Coordinates of C-alpha atoms in Angstrom, one line a residue:
M277 CA 237.3 76.5 12.7
R278 CA 236.8 78.4 15.7
V279 CA 238.9 79.5 19.2
R280 CA 238.4 79.3 22.4
R281 CA 239.8 82.7 23.8
G282 CA 239.3 82.3 27.7
G283 CA 235.3 81.3 28.3
A284 CA 234.2 83.2 24.5
L285 CA 234.3 81.7 21.2
V286 CA 236.2 83.2 18.5
E287 CA 234.7 81.9 14.8
L288 CA 237.0 82.2 11.9
P289 CA 236.3 81.6 8.9
L290 CA 236.1 78.1 7.3
A291 CA 239.1 76.6 5.7
L292 CA 239.6 75.5 1.9
N293 CA 243.3 75.3 1.9
D294 CA 245.3 75.1 5.3
I295 CA 244.9 76.4 8.7
V296 CA 248.3 77.6 10.6
V297 CA 248.9 77.7 14.0
G298 CA 252.7 79.0 14.0
R299 CA 254.2 81.3 16.3
D300 CA 253.7 84.8 17.2
Q301 CA 257.4 86.2 17.3
V302 CA 260.7 85.1 15.3
G303 CA 263.0 83.8 17.2
H304 CA 260.9 81.6 19.5
M305 CA 259.2 78.3 18.9
V306 CA 255.6 77.3 20.1
D307 CA 254.4 73.8 21.8
V308 CA 251.3 72.5 19.7
V309 CA 249.5 69.5 21.5
V310 CA 247.3 68.1 19.1
R311 CA 243.7 65.8 20.0
I312 CA 242.7 63.5 18.2
D313 CA 238.6 62.9 18.7
G314 CA 238.8 64.2 22.3
R315 CA 242.6 61.9 22.7
P316 CA 245.5 63.0 23.6
A317 CA 248.5 62.5 19.9
L318 CA 251.1 63.8 19.7
G319 CA 252.6 66.9 20.9
I320 CA 255.2 69.5 17.8
A321 CA 257.5 71.3 19.2
G322 CA 258.6 73.6 16.7
D323 CA 257.3 76.9 14.4
G324 CA 254.5 75.5 13.9
L325 CA 251.8 73.0 12.6
I326 CA 249.6 73.3 9.3
V327 CA 246.5 71.8 8.9
A328 CA 245.3 70.4 6.0
T329 CA 243.6 70.3 2.8
S330 CA 243.4 67.7 0.8
T331 CA 242.9 70.8 -2.0
G332 CA 245.8 72.6 0.0
S333 CA 247.9 69.2 0.2
T334 CA 249.4 71.5 -2.5
A335 CA 250.4 74.2 -1.3
H336 CA 252.3 75.8 1.9
A337 CA 251.5 72.0 3.6
L338 CA 253.6 70.4 0.1
S339 CA 256.7 72.8 1.0
A340 CA 256.7 71.9 4.6
G341 CA 257.4 68.0 3.7
G342 CA 253.9 67.2 3.3
P343 CA 252.5 64.7 0.9
I344 CA 250.4 65.0 -2.4
V345 CA 246.7 64.0 -1.6
E346 CA 244.3 63.7 -4.6
P347 CA 241.8 66.4 -3.8
T348 CA 238.6 64.3 -3.8
V349 CA 240.4 62.4 -0.9
K350 CA 238.0 63.8 2.3
A351 CA 241.3 63.8 4.2
V352 CA 243.4 66.7 6.4
V353 CA 247.3 66.5 6.2
L354 CA 248.9 67.7 9.5
V355 CA 252.5 69.0 8.7
P356 CA 254.6 70.5 11.9
I357 CA 256.9 73.0 10.1
A358 CA 260.2 73.5 11.6
P359 CA 259.9 71.3 14.2
H360 CA 262.4 70.5 17.1
S361 CA 262.5 67.0 16.5
L362 CA 263.3 65.3 13.4
A363 CA 260.2 62.2 14.8
H364 CA 258.1 64.5 14.0
R365 CA 256.2 63.3 9.7
P366 CA 253.4 64.4 8.0
V367 CA 250.6 62.7 9.4
V368 CA 247.2 61.8 6.6
L369 CA 244.4 61.1 8.8
P370 CA 240.3 60.4 7.7
A371 CA 238.4 64.2 7.1
S372 CA 236.0 61.9 9.8
H373 CA 238.1 62.9 13.0
H374 CA 237.4 66.1 15.8
L375 CA 241.3 68.2 15.8
E376 CA 241.3 70.3 18.3
L377 CA 245.3 72.1 18.3
V378 CA 245.8 73.2 21.9
L379 CA 249.4 76.0 23.1
D380 CA 251.1 74.7 25.7
A381 CA 251.0 77.3 28.5
G382 CA 254.8 77.2 28.7
R383 CA 255.9 78.4 25.3
H384 CA 255.2 81.6 23.7
P385 CA 252.4 82.4 22.1
G386 CA 251.3 81.7 19.1
R387 CA 248.5 83.3 15.9
V388 CA 246.3 80.6 14.2
T389 CA 245.6 81.8 9.9
V390 CA 243.2 80.9 7.7
D391 CA 243.8 80.6 4.4
G392 CA 246.6 82.8 4.7
A393 CA 245.0 85.6 5.3
E394 CA 245.1 88.3 8.7
G395 CA 245.8 85.8 11.9
A396 CA 245.1 85.8 14.4
P397 CA 246.6 86.1 18.2
L398 CA 247.5 82.5 20.5
R399 CA 247.4 81.7 24.4
H400 CA 247.0 78.6 25.6

């Protein structure tokens, strides 16, 4: 996983279970735009978004309303955390897709965490 800050890339550890892009401050929402293979696919406004592997689907993602995915299935699960809209539901995608998550510049800063470890702050 890579985070871009300005023109620099910041490397974060590989995730076994999940990556969470969430709010950095209590009481503020984040807007996360998801691009799949370079194309805008969905935008989530709320407390954040969990991107879980099939191994991690039974942990944080499940508690946020995500599906259980059999661990040998090569998939990722996108699970909104407390979405502002009731229309947002978990999505299961093949792991072969390239996902890009971008914070909307009009909202508050966010934070990314990998497998629950200390996170890194995010800005648009």
